[in-house]
XYZ file of C-alpha atoms in Angstrom:
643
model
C -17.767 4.712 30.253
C -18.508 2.443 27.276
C -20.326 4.375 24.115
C -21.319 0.598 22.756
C -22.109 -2.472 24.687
C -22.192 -6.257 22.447
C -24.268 -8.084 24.194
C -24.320 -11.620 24.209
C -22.499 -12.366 21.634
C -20.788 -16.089 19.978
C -17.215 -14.156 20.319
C -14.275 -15.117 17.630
C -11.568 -13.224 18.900
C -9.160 -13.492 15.499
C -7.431 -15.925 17.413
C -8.738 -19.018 16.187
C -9.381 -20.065 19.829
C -12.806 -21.849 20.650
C -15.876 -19.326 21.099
C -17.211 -17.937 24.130
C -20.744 -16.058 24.928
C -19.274 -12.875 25.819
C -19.977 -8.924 26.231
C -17.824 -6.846 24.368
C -17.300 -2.980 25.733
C -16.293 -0.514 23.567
C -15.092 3.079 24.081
C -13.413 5.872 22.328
C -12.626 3.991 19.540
C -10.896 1.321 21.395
C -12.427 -1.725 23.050
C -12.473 -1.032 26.792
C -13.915 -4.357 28.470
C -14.359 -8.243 27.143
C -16.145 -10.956 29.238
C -19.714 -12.258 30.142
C -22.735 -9.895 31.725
C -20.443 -6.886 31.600
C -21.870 -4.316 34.018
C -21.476 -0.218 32.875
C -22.093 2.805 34.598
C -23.703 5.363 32.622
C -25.506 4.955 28.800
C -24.199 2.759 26.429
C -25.948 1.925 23.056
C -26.265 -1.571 23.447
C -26.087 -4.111 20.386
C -28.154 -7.158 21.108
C -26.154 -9.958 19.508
C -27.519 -13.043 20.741
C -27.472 -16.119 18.182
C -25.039 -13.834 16.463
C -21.367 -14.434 15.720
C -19.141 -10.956 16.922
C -15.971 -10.843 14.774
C -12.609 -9.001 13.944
C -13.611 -6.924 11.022
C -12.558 -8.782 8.296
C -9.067 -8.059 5.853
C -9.037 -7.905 2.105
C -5.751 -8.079 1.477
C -5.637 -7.665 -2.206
C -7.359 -4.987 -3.592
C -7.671 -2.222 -6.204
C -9.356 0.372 -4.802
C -7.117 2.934 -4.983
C -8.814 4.664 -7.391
C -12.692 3.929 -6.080
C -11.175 5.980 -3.000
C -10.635 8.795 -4.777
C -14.333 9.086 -6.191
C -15.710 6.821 -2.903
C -13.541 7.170 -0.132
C -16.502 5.862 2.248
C -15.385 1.996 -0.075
C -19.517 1.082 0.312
C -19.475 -2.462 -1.284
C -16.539 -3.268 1.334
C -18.193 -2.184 4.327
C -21.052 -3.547 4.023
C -19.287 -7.074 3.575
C -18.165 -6.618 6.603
C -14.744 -5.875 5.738
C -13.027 -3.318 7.414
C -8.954 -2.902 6.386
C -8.239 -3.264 2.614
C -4.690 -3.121 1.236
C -4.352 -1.075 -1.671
C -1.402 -0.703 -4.405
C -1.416 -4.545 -5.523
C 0.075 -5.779 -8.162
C 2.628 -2.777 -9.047
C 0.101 0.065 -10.163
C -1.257 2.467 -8.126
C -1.629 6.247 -7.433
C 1.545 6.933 -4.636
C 3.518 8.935 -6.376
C 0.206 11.192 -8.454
C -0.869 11.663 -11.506
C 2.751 11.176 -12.915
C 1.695 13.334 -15.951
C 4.705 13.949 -17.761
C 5.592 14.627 -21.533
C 2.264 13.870 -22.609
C 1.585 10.740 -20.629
C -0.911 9.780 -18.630
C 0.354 6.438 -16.649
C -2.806 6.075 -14.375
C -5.149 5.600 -17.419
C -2.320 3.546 -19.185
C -1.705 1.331 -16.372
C -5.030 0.605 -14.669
C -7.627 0.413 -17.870
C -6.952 -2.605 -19.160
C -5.168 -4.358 -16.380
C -7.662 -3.542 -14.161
C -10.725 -2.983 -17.187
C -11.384 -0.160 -15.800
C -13.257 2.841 -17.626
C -11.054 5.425 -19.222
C -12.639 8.246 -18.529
C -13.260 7.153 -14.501
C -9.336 6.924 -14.702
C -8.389 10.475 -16.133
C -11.358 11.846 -13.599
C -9.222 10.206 -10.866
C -5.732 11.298 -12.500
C -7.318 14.645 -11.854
C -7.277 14.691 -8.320
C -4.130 12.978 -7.517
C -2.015 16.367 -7.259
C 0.537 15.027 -4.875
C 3.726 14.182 -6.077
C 5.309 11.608 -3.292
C 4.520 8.579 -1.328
C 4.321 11.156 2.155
C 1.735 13.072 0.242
C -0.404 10.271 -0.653
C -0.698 9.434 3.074
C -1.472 13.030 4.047
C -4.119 12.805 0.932
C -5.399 9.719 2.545
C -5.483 10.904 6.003
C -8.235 13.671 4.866
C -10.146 11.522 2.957
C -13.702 10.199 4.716
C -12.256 7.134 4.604
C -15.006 4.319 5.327
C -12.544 1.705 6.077
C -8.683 1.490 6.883
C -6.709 1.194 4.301
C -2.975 -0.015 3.760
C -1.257 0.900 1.057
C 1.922 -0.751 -0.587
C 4.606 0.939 -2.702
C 3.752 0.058 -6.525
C 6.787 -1.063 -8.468
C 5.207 -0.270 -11.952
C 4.484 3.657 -10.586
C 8.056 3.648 -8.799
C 9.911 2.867 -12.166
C 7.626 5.384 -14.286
C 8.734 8.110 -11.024
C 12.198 7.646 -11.791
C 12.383 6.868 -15.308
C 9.115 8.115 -17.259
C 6.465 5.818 -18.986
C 8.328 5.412 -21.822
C 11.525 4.963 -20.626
C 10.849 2.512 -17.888
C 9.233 0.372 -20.725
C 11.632 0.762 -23.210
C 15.247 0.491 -21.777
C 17.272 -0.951 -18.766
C 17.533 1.508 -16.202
C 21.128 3.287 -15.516
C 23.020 2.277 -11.939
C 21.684 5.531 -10.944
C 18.211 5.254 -11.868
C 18.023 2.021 -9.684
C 19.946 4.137 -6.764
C 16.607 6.178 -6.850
C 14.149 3.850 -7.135
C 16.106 2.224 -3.607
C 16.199 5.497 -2.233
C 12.850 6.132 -3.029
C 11.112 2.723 -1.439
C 13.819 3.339 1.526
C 11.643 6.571 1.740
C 8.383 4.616 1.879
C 9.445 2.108 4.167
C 9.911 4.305 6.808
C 6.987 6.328 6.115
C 5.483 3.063 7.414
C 4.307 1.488 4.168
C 2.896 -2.184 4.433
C 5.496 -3.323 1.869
C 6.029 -3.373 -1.938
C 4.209 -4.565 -4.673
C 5.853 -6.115 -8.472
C 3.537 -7.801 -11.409
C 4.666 -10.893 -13.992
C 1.316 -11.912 -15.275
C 2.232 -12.216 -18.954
C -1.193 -10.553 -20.033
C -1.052 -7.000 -18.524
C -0.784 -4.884 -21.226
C -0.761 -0.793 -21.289
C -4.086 0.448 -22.624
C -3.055 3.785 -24.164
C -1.037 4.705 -27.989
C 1.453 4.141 -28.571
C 2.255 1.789 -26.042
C -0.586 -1.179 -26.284
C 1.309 -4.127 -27.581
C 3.679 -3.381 -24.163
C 3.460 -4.872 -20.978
C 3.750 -2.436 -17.916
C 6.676 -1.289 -16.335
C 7.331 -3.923 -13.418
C 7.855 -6.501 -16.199
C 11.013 -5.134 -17.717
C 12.951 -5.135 -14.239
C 15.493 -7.366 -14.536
C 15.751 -10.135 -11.480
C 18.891 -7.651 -10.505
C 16.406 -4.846 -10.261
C 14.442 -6.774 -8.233
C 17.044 -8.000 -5.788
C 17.760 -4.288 -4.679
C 14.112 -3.498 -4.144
C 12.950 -6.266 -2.092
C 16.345 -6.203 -0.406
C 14.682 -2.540 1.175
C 11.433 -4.389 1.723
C 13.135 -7.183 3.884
C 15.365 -5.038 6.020
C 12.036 -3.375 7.195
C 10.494 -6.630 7.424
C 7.655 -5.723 5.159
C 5.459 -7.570 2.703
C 6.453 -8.404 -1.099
C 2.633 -9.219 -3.117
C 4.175 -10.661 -6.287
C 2.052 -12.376 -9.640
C 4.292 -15.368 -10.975
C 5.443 -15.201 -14.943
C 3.213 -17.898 -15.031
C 4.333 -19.532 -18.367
C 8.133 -19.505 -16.969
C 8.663 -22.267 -14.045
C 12.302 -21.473 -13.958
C 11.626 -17.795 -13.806
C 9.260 -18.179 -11.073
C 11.121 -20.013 -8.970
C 14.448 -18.242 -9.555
C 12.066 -14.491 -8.168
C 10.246 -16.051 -5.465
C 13.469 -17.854 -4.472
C 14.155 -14.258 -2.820
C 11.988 -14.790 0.097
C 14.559 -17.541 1.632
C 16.037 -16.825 4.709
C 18.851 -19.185 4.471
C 19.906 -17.398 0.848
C 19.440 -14.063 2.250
C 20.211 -14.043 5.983
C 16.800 -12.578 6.963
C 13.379 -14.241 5.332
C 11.220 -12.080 3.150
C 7.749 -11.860 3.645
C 5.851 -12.587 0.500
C 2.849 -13.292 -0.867
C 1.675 -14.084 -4.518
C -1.264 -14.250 -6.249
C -2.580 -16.743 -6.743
C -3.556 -20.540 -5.725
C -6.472 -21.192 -8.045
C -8.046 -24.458 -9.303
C -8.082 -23.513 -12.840
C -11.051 -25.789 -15.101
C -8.068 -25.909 -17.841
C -5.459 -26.953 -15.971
C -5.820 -29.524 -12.389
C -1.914 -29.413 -11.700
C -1.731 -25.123 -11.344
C -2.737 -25.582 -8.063
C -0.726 -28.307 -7.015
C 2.678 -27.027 -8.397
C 1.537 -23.714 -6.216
C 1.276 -25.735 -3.253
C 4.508 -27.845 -3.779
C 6.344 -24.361 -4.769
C 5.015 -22.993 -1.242
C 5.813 -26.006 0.710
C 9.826 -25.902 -0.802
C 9.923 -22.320 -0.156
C 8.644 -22.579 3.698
C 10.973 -25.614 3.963
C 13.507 -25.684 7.115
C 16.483 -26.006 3.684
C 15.354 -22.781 2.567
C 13.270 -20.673 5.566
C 11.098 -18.675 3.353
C 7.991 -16.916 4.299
C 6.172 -17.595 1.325
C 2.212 -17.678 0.991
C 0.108 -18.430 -2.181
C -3.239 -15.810 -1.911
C -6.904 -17.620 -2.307
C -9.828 -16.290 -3.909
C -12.441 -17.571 -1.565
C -15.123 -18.127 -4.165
C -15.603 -19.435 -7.347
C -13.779 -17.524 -10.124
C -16.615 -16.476 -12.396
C -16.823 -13.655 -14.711
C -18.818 -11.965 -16.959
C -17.234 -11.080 -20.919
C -18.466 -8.238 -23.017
C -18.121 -10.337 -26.609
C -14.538 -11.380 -26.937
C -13.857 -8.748 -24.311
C -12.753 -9.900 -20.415
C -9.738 -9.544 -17.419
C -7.872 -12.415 -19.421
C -8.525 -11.967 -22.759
C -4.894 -10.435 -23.236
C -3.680 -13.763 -22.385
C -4.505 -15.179 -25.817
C -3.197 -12.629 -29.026
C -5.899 -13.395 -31.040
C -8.404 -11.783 -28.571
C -5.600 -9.419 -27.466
C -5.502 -7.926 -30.746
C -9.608 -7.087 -30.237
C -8.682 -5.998 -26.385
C -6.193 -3.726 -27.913
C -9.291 -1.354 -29.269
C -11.265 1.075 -27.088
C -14.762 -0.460 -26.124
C -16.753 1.475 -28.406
C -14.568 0.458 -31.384
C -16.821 -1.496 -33.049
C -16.120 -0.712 -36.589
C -12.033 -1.440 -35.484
C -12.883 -4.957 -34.087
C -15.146 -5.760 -37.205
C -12.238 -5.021 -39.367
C -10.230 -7.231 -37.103
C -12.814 -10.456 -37.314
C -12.777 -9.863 -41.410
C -9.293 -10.453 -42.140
C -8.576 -13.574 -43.023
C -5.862 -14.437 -41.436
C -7.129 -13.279 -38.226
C -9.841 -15.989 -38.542
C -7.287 -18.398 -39.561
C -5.352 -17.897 -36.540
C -8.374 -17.443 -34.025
C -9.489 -20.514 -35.496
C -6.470 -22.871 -34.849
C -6.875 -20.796 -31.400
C -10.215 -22.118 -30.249
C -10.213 -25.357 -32.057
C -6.541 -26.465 -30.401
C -6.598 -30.109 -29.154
C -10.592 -30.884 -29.517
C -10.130 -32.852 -32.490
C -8.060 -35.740 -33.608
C -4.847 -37.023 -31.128
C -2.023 -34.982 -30.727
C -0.031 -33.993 -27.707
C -2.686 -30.823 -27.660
C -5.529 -32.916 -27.744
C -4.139 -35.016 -24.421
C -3.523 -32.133 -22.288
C -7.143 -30.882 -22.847
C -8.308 -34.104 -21.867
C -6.313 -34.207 -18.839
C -6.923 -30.721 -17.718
C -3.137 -29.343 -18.270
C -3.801 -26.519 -20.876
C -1.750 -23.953 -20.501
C -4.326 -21.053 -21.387
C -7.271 -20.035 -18.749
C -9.961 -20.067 -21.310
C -11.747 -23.124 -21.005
C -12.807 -22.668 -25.269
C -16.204 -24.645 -24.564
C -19.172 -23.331 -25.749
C -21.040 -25.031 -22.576
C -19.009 -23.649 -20.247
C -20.300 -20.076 -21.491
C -23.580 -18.584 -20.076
C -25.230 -16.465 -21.878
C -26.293 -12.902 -19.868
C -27.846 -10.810 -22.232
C -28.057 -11.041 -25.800
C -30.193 -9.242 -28.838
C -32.273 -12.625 -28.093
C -33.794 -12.655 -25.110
C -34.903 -16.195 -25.142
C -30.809 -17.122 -24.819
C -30.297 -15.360 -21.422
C -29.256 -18.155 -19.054
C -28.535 -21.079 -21.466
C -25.045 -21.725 -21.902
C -23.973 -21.150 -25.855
C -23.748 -24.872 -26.281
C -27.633 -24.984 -26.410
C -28.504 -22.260 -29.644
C -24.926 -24.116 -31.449
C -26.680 -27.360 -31.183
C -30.806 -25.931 -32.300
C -28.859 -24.188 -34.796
C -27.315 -27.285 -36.506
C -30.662 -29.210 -35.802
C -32.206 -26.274 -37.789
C -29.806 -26.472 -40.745
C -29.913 -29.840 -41.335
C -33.559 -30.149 -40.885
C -33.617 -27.205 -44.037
C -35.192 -25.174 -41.259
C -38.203 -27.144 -40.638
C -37.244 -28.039 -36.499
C -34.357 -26.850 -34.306
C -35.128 -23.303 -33.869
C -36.863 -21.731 -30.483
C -39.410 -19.368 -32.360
C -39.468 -17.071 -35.649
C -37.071 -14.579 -34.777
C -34.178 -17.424 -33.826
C -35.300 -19.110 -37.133
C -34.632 -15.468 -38.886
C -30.911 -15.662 -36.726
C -30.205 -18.744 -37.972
C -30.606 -17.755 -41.906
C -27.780 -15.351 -41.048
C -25.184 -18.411 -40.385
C -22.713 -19.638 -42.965
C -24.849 -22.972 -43.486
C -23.582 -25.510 -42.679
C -22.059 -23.636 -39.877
C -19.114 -26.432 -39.737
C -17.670 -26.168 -35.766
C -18.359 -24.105 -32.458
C -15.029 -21.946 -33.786
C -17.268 -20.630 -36.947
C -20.549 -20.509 -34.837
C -18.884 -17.963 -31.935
C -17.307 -16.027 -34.742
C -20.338 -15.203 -36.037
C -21.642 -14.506 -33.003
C -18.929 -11.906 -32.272
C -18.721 -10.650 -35.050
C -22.840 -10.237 -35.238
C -23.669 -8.967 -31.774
C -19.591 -8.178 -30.735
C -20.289 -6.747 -27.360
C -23.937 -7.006 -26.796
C -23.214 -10.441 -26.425
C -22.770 -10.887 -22.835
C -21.822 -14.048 -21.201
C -20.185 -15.842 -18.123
C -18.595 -18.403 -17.347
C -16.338 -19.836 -14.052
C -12.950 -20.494 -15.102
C -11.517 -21.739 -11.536
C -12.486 -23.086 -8.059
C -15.340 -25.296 -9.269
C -14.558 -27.817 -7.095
C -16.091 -26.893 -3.366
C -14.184 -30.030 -1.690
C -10.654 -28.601 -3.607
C -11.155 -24.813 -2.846
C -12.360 -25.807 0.765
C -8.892 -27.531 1.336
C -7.149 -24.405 -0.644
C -8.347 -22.029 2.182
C -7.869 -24.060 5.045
C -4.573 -24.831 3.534
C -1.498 -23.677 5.866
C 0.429 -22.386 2.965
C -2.090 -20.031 2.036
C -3.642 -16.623 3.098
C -7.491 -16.467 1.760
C -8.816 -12.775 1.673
C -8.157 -12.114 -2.173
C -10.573 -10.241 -3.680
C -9.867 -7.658 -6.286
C -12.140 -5.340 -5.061
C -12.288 -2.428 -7.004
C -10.800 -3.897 -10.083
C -12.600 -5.417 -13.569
C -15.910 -3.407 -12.312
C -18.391 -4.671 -15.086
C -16.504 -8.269 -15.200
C -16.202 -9.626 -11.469
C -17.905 -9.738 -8.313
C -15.461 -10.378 -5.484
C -16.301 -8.435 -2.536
C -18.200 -11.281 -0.922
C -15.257 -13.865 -1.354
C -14.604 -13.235 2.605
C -18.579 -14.078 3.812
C -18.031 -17.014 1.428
C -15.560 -18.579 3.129
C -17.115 -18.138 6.435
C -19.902 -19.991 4.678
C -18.055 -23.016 4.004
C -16.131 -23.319 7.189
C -19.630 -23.228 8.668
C -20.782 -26.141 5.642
C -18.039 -28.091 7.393
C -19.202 -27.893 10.539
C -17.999 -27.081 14.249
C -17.101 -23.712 15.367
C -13.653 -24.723 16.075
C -13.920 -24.918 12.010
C -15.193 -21.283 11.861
C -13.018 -20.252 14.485
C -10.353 -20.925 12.243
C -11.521 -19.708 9.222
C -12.409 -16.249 11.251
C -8.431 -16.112 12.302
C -7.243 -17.231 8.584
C -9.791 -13.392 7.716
C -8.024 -11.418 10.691
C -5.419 -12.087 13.385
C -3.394 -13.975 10.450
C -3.347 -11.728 7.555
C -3.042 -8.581 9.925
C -0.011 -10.239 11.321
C 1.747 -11.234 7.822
C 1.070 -7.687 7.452
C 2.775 -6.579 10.617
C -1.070 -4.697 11.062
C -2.461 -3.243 14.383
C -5.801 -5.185 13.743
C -7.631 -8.510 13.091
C -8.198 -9.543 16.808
C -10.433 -8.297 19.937
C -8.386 -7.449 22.844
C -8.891 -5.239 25.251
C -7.252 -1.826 23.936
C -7.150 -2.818 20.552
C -9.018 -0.337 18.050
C -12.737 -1.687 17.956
C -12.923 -2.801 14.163
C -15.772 -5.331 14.425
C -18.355 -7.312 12.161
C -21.119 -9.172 13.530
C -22.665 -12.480 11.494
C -26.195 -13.920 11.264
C -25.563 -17.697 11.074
C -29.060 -18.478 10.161
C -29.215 -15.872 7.171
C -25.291 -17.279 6.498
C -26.287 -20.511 6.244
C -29.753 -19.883 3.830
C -27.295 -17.529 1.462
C -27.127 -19.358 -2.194
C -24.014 -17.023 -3.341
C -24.410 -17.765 -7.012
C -28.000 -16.976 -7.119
C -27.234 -12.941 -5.715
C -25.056 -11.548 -8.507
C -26.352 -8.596 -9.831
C -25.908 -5.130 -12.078
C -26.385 -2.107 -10.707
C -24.986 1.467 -12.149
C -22.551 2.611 -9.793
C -22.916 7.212 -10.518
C -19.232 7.348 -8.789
C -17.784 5.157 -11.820
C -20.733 6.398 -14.429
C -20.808 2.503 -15.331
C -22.549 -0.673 -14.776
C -20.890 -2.170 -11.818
C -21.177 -6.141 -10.910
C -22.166 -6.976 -7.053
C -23.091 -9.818 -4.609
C -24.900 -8.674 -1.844
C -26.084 -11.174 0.485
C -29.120 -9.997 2.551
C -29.282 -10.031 5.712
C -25.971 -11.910 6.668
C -23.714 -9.019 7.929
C -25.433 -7.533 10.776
C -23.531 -4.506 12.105
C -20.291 -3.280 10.977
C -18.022 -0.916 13.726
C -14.887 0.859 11.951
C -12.784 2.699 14.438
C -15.249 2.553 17.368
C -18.206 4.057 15.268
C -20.786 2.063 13.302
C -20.626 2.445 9.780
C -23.413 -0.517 8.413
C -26.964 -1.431 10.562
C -27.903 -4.568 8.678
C -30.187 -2.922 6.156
C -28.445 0.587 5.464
C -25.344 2.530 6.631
C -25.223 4.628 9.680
C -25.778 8.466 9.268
C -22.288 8.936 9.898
C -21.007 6.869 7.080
C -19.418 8.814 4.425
C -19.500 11.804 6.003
C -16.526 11.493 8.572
C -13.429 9.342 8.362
C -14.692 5.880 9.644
C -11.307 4.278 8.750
C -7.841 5.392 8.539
C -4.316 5.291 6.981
C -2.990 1.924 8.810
C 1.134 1.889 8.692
C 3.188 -1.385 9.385
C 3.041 -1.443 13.287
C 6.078 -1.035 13.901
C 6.299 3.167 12.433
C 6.492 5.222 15.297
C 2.697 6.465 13.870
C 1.523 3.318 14.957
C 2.199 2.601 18.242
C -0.908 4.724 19.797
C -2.925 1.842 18.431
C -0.979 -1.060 19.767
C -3.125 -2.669 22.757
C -0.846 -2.638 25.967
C 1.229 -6.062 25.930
C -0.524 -9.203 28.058
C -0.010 -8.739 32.015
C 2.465 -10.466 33.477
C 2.750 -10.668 37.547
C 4.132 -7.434 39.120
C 2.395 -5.126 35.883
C -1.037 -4.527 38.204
C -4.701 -5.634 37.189
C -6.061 -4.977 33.862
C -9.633 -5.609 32.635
């Protein structure tokens, strides 16, 4: 007898076949019965969904929200997105192997706060709880948590060296023949605990947040490509996942790493997937040199299984002063970075030194003026930095001036000149501006001298935004629909105060819907669920009969009426004890069903939800764990009927 009845309902099965009007039955956890007018004996609660669009819950398939489950476990920003499986240990930190508190150090805190800019005291309150001491005990940790979605983890390669060799160590030196014999044995050890796969980091601007160790990167980024070889040789003989980050300054490099996923090289393709395809504003060809990488990689000479991750949104985010997730990128605002937040007086030293200012001068000023081989590539969009370095690109979100909030720093630059040359007699928006201005070296000279003062004025009450990728909706539209790419890249749980991402999923079901014809969304709804859960090798992502009843239901109308750059907002998240970044569209995620119990209404979140687990631990499907979720295989003649 069915506990819930979906009445009614467009149906996207995860499939990416054409939709039907369909019941859906569930029971005990499981969905029991799929077609039209479904009769049930007994009493079912019964889930009127017609005009509504009845879903796989969606994947986010790289997140950081390992440590948000320790404080959170119910995840309620994912939920009620209408995600419902999030993998966890990206990008080679994580918590799998504890606290790893050792000799003084304190890796979690080191590893996560600036990588991840996330609040140092959160992290130590986290570090607190994680008393298990191997990758089995984080699942059994898991399994008791009141876990509001499922949640996959992956082996972190930073946390795996600092297990075998110590922070300090695994940062400082090579590690011994025997050292790497562990860390093998170790991910062996993980593998067949039925982790998702294995996780390594090359971004060249993830630095360690704690003394003495801040001008280091973390540990993944000393491994040697002969480290790496042995690791992900474990991860393909299980046929897991590899989630990799390109040295992005080092072509050769890249390609040389991500050459490992060839099948022809190897004699068995490695799954992997890298972060990320974006359309940066700096630089057009990033994306196409992802996309050309990908295609060579896939190729029938090589037989990879190689797929660039899409953030399915624009990529905007908010900067406290010179502080923001890719500040580290650029030394000059690395060296400010380094500092805790609340280091004022350390940053104003930093900004007074003269040859600080020389050098963040040449910084921001670097090919706007005169011709040089700098000057062409920032005309033709192939700067090799993020930061776009234009003061109209730069939005202003609060300020000691009110009267600033939403103008982009361009505007105040310009009344300010106006003012100064004017010997203050027109330019300026109203007395207290006018009393601003008088604080400017006069003439202010360029936009470099007019943002220093800023910073060094206001440092980080200055807050501003700005969108340093995916601009273009025709480009990012083809990114996602693109076959050499898995969308579902959030960072959820990461850069709390900086970024927004949790809605990147309901985004992209937006514009497969802009394009039109639900063949369209039918095959954005698959490129969500059935095909990241099967890169994955997960038991989710598609409704069939026996399958575990993880399900989302979409208003199209309130879908279609959502303006997603006019919901960001700042709320004060008492779990993190900070300010928190969210986009919460209202009214476009109906109901949301976890595990064959209903964890989101619409409006608010079931009774239920954070109280028991929703969710669970969800191993590669092939672990022996695993197989009491697999739906019975499709019948054949001779197998008997089946509903």
């Amino acid at each position: 007898m069915p506990d819930t009845i979906y009445r009614n309902a467009i149906l996207f099965d995860g499939t990416g076949s054409t939709p039907v009007i369909s019941d859906v039955a569930v029971s005990g956890g499981r969905i029991s019965a799929i077609g039209p007018a479904l009769e049930v004996e007994g009493e079912a609660k019964e889930v009127d969904c017609t005009g509504l669009w009845l879903m796989p819950g969606l994947l986010d398939i790289h997140t950081h929200l390992d440590l948000e489950l320790e404080l959170s476990p119910e995840l309620p920003e994912v939920v009620r997105h209408g995600t419902t499986t999030v993998v966890i240990g990206n990008c080679s930190i994580g918590v799998t192997y504890g606290n790893q508190r050792r000799d003084g150090e304190d890796p979690i805190v080191d590893c996560f706060a600036r990588v991840e800019n996330m609040p140092k005291p959160v992290l130590a309150k986290v570090a607190n709880t994680c008393t298990w001491s191997d990758s089995q005990g984080y699942l059994d940790h898991l399994g008791e948590l009141a876990l509001g979605a499922n949640v996959v983890p992956l082996v972190p390669h930073s946390m795996l060296r600092i297990e075998v060799m110590g922070l300090q160590q695994s940062i400082s030196r090579s590690p011994t023949r025997r050292e790497r014999g562990r860390m093998e044995l170790l991910l062996d050890a993980a593998m067949a605990q039925g982790y998702a796969g294995f996780s390594t980091d090359a971004l060249p601007f993830h630095f360690l947040a704690n003394d003495p160790h801040k001008k280091r990167k973390i540990p993944t980024q000393y491994a040697s490509y002969r480290e790496l070889r042995q690791l992900t040789g474990v991860v393909r003989r299980y046929g897991r996942v590899w989630q990799a980050t390109p040295p992005k300054d080092d072509i050769i490099e890249a390609m040389r790493a991500f050459l490992l996923t060839s099948g022809r090289l190897f004699g068995r393709p490695l799954k992997t997937t890298v972060l990320a395809a974006i359309d940066l504003q700096t630089n057009r060809m990033a994306v196409r040199l992802c996309l050309m990488l990908s295609a060579i990689l896939n190729s029938r000479l090589l037989e990879g299984i190689f797929r660039f991750q899409v953030l399915s949104g624009t990529f905007r985010v908010w900067s406290d002063g010179a502080i923001n997730p890719l500040a580290d990128e650029i030394p000059e605002l690395c060296a400010l970075n380094e500092l805790e937040l609340d280091d004022r007086e350390g940053r104003a030293r930093i900004m007074d030194d003269p040859q600080w200012i020389a050098a963040f001068r040449r910084m921001w000023m670097q090919g706007k003026t005169g011709w040089s081989l700098a000057r062409l590539r920032r005309l033709l969009r192939q700067e090799e930095t993020v930061l776009t370095r234009n003061l109209a690109d730069m939005t202003v979100a609060e300020c000691p001036l009110p009267q600033w909030n939403g103008e982009n720093l361009q505007a105040p630059y310009d009344r300010l000149r106006r003012w100064q040359k004017s010997h203050g007699r027109r330019g300026a928006y109203d007395a207290t501006e006018a009393a601003f201005f008088a604080t400017f070296p006069n003439p202010v000279g360029d936009d470099a001298s007019f943002l220093l003062h800023l910073l060094r004025q206001w440092d980080t009450n200055l807050r501003w935004e700005t969108t340093f990728a995916n601009r273009n909706p025709a480009t990012l539209a083809s990114l996602l629909f693109n076959p050499q790419t898995l969308p579902g890249f959030n960072d959820s749980g990461a850069h709390l105060a900086n970024i927004g991402f949790y809605d990147g999923n309901l985004r992209f079901l937006k514009i497969a819907q802009q394009a039109g014809g639900m063949d369209t969304v039918a095959n954005a709804v698959h490129r969500l669920t059935g095909l990241p859960a099967a890169f994955f090798n997960l038991n989710t992502g598609t409704i069939k009969v026996g399958a575990q009843a993880d399900l989302c239901t979409i208003d199209p109308l309130a879908l279609h009426a959502w303006e997603p750059e006019e919901t960001y907002a700042f709320v004060h998240r008492a779990q993190f004890g900070c300010r928190q970044v969210i986009n919460r569209p209202t009214g476009v995620v109906r109901h949301v069903m976890v595990g064959g119990k209903m964890a989101w209404t619409g409006t608010d979140y079931a009774p239920s939800f954070g109280q028991e687990a929703l969710g669970r631990v969800m191993r590669a499907k092939d672990h022996p764990l695993e197989r009491a979720y697999s739906p019975p295989a499709p019948h054949t003649p001779g197998n008997g009927p089946q509903q």
